[in-house]
CSV table of C-alpha atoms in Angstrom, one decimal:
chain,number,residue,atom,x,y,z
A,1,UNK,CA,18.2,-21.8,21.6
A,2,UNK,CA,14.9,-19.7,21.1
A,3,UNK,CA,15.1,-15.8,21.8
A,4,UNK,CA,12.8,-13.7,23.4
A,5,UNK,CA,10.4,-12.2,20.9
A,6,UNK,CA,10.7,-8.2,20.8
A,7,UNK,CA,8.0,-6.0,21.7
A,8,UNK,CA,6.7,-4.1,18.4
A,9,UNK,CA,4.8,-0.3,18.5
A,10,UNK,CA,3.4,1.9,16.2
A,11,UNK,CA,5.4,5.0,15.7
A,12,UNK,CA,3.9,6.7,12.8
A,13,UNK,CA,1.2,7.0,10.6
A,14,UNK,CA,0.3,8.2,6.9
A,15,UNK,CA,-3.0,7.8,4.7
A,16,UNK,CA,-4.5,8.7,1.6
A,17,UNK,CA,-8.1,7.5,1.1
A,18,UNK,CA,-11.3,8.3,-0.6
A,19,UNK,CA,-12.3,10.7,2.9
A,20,UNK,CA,-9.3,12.6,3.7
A,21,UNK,CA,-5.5,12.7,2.0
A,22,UNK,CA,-4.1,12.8,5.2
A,23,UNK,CA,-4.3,10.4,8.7
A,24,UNK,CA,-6.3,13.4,10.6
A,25,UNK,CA,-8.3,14.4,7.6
A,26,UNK,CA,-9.2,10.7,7.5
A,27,UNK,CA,-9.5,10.4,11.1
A,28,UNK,CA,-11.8,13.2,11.6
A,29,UNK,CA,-14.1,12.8,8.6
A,30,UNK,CA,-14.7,8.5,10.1
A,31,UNK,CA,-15.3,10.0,13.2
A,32,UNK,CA,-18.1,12.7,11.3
A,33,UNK,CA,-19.9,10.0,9.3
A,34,UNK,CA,-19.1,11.0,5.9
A,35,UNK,CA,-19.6,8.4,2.7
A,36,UNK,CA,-16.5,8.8,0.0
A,37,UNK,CA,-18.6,7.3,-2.4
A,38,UNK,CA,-19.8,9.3,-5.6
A,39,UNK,CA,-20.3,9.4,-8.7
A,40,UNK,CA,-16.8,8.5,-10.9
A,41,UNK,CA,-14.8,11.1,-12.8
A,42,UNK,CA,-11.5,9.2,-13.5
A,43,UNK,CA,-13.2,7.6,-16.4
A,44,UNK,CA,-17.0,7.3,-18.4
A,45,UNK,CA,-18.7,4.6,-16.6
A,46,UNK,CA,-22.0,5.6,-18.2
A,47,UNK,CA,-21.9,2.1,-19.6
A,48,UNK,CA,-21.0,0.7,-16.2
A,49,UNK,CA,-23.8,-1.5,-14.5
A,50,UNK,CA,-22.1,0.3,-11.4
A,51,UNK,CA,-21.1,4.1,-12.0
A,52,UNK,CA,-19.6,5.4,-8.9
A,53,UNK,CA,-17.0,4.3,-6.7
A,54,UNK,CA,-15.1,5.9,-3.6
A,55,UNK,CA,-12.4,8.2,-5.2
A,56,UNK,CA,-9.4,9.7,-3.8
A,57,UNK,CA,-11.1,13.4,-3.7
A,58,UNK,CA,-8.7,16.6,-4.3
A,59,UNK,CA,-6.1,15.0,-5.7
A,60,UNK,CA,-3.4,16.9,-7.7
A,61,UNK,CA,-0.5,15.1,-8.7
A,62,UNK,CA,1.8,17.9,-9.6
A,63,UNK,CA,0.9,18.6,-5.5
A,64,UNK,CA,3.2,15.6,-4.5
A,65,UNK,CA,5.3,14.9,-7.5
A,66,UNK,CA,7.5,16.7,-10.7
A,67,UNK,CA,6.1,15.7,-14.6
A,68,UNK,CA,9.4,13.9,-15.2
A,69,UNK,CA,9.0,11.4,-11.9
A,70,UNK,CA,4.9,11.3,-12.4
A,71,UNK,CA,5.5,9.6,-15.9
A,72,UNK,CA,7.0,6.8,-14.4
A,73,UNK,CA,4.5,6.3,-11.8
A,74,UNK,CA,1.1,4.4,-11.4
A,75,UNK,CA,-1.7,5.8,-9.3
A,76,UNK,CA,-1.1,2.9,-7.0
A,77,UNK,CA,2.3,3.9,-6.1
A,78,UNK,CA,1.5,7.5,-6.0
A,79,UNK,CA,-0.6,7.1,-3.1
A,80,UNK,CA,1.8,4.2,-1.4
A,81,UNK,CA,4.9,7.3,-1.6
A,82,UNK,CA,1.9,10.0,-0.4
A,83,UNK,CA,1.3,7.8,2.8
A,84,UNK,CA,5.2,6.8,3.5
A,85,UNK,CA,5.7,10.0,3.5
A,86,UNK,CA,3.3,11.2,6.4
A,87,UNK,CA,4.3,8.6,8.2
A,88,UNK,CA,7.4,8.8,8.0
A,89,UNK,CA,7.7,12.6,9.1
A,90,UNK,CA,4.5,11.7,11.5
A,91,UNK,CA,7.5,9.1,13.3
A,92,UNK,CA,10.5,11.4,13.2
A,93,UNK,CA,12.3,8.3,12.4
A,94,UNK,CA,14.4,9.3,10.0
A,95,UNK,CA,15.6,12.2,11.8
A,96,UNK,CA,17.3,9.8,14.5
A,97,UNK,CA,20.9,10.4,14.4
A,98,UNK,CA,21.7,7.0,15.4
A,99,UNK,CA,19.2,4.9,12.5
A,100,UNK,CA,20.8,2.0,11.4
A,101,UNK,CA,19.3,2.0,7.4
A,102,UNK,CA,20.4,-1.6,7.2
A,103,UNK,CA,17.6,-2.7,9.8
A,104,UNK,CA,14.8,-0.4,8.3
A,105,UNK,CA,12.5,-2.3,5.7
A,106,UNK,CA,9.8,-1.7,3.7
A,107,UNK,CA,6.9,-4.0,3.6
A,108,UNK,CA,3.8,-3.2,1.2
A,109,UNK,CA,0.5,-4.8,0.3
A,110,UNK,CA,-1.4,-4.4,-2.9
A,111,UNK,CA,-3.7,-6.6,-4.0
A,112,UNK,CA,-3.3,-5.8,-8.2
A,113,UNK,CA,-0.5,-3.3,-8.2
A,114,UNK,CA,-0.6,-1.0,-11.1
A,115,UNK,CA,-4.2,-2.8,-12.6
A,116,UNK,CA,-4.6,1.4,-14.7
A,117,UNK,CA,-1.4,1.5,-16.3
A,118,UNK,CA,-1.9,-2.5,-17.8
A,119,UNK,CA,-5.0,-1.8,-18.8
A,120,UNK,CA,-3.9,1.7,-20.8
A,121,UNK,CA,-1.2,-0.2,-22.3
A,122,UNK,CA,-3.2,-2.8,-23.8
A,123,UNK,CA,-6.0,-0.6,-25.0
A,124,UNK,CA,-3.6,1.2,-26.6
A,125,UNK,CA,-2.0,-1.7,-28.2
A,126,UNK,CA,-5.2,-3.1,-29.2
A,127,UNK,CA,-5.7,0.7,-31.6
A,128,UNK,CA,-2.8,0.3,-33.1
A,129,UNK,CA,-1.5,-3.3,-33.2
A,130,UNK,CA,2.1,-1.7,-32.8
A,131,UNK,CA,3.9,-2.9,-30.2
A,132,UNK,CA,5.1,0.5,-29.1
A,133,UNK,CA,5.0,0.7,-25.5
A,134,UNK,CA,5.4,2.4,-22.4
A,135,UNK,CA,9.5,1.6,-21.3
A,136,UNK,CA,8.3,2.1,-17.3
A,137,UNK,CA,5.0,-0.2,-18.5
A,138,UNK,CA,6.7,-3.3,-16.4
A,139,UNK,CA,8.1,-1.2,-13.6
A,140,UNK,CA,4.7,0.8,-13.1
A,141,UNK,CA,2.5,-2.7,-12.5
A,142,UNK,CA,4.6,-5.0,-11.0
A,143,UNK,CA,3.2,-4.6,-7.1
A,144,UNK,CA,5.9,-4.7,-5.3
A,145,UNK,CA,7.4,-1.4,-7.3
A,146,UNK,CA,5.7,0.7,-4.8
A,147,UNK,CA,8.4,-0.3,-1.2
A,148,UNK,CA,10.8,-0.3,-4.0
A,149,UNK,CA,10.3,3.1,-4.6
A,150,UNK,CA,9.5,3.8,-0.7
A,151,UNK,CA,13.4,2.4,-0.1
A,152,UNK,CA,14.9,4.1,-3.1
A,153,UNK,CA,12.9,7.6,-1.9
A,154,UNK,CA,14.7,6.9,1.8
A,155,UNK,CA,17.7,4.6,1.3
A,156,UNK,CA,15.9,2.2,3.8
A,157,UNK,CA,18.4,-1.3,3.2
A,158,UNK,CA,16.4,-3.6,5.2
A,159,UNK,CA,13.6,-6.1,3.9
A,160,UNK,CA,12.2,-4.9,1.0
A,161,UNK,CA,9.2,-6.8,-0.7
A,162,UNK,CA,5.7,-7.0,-1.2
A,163,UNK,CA,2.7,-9.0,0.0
A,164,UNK,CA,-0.3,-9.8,-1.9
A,165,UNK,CA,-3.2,-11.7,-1.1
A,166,UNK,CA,-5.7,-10.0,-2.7
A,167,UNK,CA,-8.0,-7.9,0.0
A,168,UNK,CA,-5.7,-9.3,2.9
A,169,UNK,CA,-2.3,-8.2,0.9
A,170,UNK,CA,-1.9,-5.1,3.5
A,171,UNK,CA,-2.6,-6.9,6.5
A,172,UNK,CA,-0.2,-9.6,5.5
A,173,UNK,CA,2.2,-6.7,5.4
A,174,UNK,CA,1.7,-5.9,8.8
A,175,UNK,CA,1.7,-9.1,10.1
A,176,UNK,CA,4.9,-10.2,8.3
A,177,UNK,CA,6.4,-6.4,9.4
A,178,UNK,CA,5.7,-8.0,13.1
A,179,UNK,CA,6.9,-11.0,12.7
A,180,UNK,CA,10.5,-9.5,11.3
A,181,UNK,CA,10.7,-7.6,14.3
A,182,UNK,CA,9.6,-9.4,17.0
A,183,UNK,CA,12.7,-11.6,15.8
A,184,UNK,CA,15.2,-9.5,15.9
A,185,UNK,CA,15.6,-9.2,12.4
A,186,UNK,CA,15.0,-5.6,11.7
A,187,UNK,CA,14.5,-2.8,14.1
A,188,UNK,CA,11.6,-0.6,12.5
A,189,UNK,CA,9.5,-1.4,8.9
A,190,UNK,CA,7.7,1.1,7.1
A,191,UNK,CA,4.3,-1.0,5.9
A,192,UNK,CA,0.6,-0.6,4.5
A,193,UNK,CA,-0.5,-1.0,1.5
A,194,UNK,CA,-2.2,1.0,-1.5
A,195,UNK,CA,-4.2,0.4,-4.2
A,196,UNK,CA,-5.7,2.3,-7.3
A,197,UNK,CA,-8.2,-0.1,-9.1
A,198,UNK,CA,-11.1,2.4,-10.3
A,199,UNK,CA,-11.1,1.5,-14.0
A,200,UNK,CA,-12.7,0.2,-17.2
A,201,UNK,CA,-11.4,-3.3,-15.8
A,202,UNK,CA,-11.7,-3.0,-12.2
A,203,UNK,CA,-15.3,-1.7,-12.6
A,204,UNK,CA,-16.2,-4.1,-15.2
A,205,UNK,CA,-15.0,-7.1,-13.2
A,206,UNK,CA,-16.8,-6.7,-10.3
A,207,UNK,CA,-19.6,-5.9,-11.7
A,208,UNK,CA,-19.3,-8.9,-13.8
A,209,UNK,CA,-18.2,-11.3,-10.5
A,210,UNK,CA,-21.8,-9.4,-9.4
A,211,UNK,CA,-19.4,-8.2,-6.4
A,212,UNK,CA,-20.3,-4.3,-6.4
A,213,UNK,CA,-23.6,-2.4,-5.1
A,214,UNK,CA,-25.4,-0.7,-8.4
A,215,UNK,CA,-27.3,1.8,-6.2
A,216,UNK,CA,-26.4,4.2,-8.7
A,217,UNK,CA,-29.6,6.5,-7.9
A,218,UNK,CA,-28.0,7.3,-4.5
A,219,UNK,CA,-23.8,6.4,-3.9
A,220,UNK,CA,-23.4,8.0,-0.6
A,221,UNK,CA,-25.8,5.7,0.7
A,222,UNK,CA,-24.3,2.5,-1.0
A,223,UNK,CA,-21.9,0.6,1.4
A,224,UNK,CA,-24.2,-0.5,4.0
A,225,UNK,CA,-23.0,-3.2,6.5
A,226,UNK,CA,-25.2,-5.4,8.3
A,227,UNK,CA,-28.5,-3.8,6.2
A,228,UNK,CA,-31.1,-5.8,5.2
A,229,UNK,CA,-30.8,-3.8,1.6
A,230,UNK,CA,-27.3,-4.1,0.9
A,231,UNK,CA,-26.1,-5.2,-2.7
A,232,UNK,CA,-22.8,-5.9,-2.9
A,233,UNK,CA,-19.6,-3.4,-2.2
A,234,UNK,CA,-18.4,-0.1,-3.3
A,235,UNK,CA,-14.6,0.0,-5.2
A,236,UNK,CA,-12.4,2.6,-3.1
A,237,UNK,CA,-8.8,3.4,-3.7
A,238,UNK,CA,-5.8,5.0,-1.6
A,239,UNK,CA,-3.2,3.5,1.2
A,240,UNK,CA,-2.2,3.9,4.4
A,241,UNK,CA,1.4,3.2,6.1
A,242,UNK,CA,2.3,2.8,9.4
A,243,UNK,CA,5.9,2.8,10.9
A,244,UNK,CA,6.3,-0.4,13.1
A,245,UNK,CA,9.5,0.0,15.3
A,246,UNK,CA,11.2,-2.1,18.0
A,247,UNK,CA,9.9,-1.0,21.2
A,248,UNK,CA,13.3,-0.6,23.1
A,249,UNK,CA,14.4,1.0,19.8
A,250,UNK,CA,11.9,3.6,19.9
A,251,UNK,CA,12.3,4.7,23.1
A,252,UNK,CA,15.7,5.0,23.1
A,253,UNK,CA,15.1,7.9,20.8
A,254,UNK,CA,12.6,9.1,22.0
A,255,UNK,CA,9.6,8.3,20.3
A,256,UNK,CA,5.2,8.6,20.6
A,257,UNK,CA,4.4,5.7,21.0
A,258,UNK,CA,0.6,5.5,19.5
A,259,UNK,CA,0.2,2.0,20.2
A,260,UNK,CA,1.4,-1.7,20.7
A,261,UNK,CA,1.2,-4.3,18.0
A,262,UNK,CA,0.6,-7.2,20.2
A,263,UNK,CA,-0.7,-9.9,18.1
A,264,UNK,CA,-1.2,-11.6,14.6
A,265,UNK,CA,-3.3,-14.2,12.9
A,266,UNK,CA,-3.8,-16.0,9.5
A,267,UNK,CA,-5.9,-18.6,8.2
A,268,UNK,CA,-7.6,-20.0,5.4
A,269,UNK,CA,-11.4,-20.3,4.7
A,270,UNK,CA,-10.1,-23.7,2.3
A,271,UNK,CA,-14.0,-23.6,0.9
A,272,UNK,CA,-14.7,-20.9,-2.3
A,273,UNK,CA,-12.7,-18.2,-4.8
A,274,UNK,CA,-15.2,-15.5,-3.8
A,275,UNK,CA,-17.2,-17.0,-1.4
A,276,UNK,CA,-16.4,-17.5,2.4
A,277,UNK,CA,-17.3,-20.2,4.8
A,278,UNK,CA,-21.2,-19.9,5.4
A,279,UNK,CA,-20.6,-20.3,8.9
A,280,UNK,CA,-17.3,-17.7,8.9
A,281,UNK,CA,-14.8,-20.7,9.8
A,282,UNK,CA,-11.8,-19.1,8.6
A,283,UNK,CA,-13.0,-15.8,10.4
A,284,UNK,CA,-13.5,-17.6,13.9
A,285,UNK,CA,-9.9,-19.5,13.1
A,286,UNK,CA,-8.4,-16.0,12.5
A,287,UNK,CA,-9.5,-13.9,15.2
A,288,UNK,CA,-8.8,-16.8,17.6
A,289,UNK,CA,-5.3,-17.1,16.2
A,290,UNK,CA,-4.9,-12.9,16.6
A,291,UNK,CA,-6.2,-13.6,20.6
A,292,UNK,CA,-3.9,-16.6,21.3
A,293,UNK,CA,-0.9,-14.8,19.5
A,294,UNK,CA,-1.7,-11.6,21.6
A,295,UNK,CA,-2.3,-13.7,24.6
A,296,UNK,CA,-5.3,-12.1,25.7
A,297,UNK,CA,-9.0,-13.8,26.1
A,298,UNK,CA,-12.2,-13.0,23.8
A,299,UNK,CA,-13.4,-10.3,27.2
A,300,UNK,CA,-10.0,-8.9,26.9
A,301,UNK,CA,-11.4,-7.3,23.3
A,302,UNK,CA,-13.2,-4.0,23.4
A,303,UNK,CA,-13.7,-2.9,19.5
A,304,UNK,CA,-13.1,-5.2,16.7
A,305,UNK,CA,-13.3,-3.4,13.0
A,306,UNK,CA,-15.1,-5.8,10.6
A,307,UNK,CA,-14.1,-6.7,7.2
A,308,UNK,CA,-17.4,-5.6,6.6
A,309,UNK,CA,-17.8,-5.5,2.5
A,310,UNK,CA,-21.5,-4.8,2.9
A,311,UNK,CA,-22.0,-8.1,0.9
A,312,UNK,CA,-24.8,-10.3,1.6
A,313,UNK,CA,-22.4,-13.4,2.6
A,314,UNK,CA,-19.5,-11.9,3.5
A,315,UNK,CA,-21.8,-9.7,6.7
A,316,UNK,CA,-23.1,-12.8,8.0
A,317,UNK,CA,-20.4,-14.7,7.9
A,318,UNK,CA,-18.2,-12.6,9.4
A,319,UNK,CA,-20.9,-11.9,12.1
A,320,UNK,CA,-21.5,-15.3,12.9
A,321,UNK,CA,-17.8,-16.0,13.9
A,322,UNK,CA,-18.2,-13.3,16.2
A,323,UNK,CA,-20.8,-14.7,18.0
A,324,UNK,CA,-19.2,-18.1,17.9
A,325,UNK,CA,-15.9,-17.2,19.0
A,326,UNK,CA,-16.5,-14.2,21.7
A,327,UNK,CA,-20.4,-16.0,22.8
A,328,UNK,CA,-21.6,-13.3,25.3
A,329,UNK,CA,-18.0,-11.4,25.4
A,330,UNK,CA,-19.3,-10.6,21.7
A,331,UNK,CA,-22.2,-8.1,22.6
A,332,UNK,CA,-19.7,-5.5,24.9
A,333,UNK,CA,-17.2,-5.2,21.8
A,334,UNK,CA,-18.1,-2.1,20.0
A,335,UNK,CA,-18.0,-3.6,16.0
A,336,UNK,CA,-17.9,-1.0,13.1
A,337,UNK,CA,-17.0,-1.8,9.3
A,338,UNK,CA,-15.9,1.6,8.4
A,339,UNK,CA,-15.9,0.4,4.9
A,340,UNK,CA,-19.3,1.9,4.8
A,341,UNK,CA,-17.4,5.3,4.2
A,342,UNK,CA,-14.3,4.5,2.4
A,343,UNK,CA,-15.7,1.4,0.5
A,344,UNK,CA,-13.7,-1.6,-0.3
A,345,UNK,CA,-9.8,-0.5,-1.0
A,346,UNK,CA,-9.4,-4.0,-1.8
A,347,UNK,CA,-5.1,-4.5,-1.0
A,348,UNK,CA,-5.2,-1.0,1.1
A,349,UNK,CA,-8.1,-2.0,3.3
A,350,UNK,CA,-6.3,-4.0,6.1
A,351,UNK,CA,-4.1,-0.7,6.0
A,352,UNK,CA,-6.6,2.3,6.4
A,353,UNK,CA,-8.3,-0.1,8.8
A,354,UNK,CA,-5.8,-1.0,10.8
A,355,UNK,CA,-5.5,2.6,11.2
A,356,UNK,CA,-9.0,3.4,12.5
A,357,UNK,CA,-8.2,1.0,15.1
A,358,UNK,CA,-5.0,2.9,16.0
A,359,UNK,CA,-6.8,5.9,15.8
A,360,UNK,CA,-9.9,4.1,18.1
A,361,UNK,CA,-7.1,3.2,20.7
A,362,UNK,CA,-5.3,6.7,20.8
A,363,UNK,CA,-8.7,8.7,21.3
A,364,UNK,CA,-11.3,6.0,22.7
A,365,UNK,CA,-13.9,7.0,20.0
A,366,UNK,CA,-15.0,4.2,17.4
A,367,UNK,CA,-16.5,5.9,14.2
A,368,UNK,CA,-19.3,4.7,13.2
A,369,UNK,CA,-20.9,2.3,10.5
A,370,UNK,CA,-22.6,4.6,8.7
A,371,UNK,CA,-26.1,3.9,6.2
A,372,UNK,CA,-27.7,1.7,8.4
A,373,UNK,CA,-31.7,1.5,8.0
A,374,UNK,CA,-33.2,-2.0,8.6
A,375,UNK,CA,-31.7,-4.9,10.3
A,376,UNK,CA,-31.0,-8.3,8.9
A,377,UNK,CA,-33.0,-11.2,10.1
A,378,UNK,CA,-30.4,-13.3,9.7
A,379,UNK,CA,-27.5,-11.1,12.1
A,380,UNK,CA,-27.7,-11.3,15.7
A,381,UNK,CA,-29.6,-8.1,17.0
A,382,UNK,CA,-27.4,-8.1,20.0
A,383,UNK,CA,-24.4,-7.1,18.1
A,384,UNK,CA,-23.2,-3.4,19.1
A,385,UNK,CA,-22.3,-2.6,15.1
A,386,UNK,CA,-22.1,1.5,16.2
A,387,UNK,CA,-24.8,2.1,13.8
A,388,UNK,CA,-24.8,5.5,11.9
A,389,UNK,CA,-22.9,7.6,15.1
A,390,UNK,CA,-19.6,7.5,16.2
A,391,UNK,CA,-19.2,6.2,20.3
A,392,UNK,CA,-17.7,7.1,22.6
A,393,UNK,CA,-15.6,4.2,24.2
A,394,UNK,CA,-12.4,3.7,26.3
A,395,UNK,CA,-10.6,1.2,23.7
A,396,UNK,CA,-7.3,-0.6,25.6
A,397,UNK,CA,-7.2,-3.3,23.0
A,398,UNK,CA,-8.7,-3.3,19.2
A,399,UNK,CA,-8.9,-5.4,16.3
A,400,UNK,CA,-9.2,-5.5,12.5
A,401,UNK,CA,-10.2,-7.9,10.1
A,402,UNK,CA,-9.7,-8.3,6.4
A,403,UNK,CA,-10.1,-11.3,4.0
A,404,UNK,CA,-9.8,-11.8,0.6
A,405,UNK,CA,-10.8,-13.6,-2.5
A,406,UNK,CA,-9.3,-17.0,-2.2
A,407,UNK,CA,-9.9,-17.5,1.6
A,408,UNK,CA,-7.1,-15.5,2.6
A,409,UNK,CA,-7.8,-14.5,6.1
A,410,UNK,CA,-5.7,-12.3,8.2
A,411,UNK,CA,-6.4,-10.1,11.9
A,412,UNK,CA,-3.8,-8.0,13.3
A,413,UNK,CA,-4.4,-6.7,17.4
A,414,UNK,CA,-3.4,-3.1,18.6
A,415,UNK,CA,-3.2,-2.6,22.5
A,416,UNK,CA,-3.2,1.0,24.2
A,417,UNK,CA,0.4,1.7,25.1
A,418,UNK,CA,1.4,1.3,28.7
């Protein structure tokens, strides 16, 4: 016999990204246009065909943790603790007399987990030939460390794993943090996702895959969506969380709701590693999934935030299944990739961006997409992308796109709370 699915809201939410360690901070510098990307001081990239990235600005860690518990900690998981945290408090859920621990989860997304820590460990190995190392080396990369830690920090009992499907890994966290609760199965989930992948390697294999812009004469102005001139993406790091709670759960206690999570889809582009669909297949399979889980039609839609890499076949694609799926509904929906400010935080970016959209829905303002200078023959002009200037726009229902390397393909849909 077949229940009736539970209603799911956001409660709470937490970021750490490469323009603002906190949701507002981020919030407010989207909404002003500013570019995270510079050039990058966590390591010498002066031999780097690509030598900046968007960086985590500001960041301290004896601001968030103790020597002793920083030691057994990546930079990944740093952030993906930094973000719970806000969220968390942001929620109040934990200060609910009557939480049940055994129904609150933790579902996380990375797509690399802790990629800095490996590739210290090896080059240390490799000066030495000594098998000496690191005891928390194992703990520290595995990616699904980071909601074990989050459920350790809390003593949250309920589903605890991680998700990874390379840029989509956070998303899938969401969506699976939905799907356990419209069930029954769990009655709030902390999720997002983080990553920390500005490296030797990380760097390196991009720029070897001939995935990242090399504008290196001018960073801020690198990640450009939809431009005619753009070259590739920029590498960000970071996370963002969300708490994801029962509806009748939340108001029981009393909660803000910020928004309702009303709809999920996944597919596959089943065509390329790197590459999607030329004509954005697994994009227009996606977003139509997201609208027919939601139950709402393409007019229903008022701001959709892109995947939008600043690639040159990732842009068009992803445009194209726009057009294809919304036809004229497509030219009211005010698009953004905000990407072109954070860059790419390949796991974390479903996160962060499912935020935005939260963030669109709360204050009907969609940030912009920001370096914008000549369009692309090949995009449809009629397109609103919000080029360069945040709008002003009463947002009742948004959604966000990510996809990632292997033709993973996921959407998640947010809807004003009633």
């Amino acid at each position: 016999m077949s229940k009736e699915l539970k209603r799911v809201v956001v409660t709470g939410l937490g970021a750490i990204t490469p323009i603002g360690n906190t949701f507002d901070q981020y919030w407010s510098n989207l909404l002003a246009g500013k570019s995270g990307a510079a050039p990058i001081t966590l390591f010498d990239a002066s031999e780097h065909k690509t030598q900046f990235a968007c960086e985590v600005k500001d960041f301290s860690v004896e601001d968030y943790f103790d020597r002793k518990e920083a030691r057994k900690l990546d930079r990944n998981s740093m952030f993906g603790l930094i973000s719970a945290k806000e969220a968390l408090l942001h929620s109040k859920l934990l200060d609910y007399a009557d939480l049940d621990k055994l129904r609150v989860g933790v579902v996380w997304g990375s797509g690399i987990g802790g990629m800095t820590t490996f590739q210290d460990e090896i080059l240390e190995y490799a000066k030495t030939s000594k098998p000496h190392f690191n005891p928390f080396f194992i703990p520290k990369l595995i990616p699904d460390i980071t909601p074990g830690l989050i459920s350790i920090e809390y003593g949250l009992h309920g589903p605890n794993y991680a998700t990874v499907s390379a840029c989509a890994s956070s998303t899938n966290a969401l969506i699976d943090a939905f799907h356990l609760i419209q069930l029954g199965k769990v009655d709030a989930i902390v999720c997002g996702g983080s990553e920390a992948g500005i490296n030797i390697c990380g760097i390196g294999g991009f720029n070897s895959l001939k995935a990242l812009s090399t504008r290196n004469d001018n960073p801020s102005a690198a990640s450009r969506p939809f431009d005619s001139q753009r070259d590739g993406f920029v590498l960000g790091e970071g996370a963002g969380c969300m708490i994801v709670e029962e509806y009748e759960h939340a108001k029981k206690r009393g909660a803000t709701i910020l928004a309702e999570f009303i709809g999920a889809g996944m597919s596959a582009d089943a065509y390329h590693i790197t590459a999607p669909h030329p004509e954005g297949l697994g994009a227009y399979n996606v977003m139509k999934n997201a609208l027919d889980d939601a139950g709402i039609k393409p007019s229903d839609v008022d701001h959709i935030n892109m995947h939008g890499t600043s690639t040159p076949l990732g842009d068009l694609a992803e445009s194209k299944a726009i057009v294809s799926l919304f036809k004229e509904d497509a030219y009211g929906i005010q698009i953004n990739s905000t990407k072109s400010m954070t860059g790419h935080l390949l796991g974390a970016a479903g996160a962060i961006e499912a935020l935005a959209c939260i963030g669109a829905v709360m204050h009907n303002k969609v940030p912009p997409t920001i370096n914008f200078e000549s369009p692309d023959p090949e995009i449809d002009p009629k397109l609103n992308f919000t080029f360069n200037q945040a709008a002003e726009k009463t947002v009742n229902i948004a959604l966000s796109n990510t996809f990632g390397f292997g033709g993973h393909n996921a959407c998640v849909v947010f809807k004003k709370p009633e």
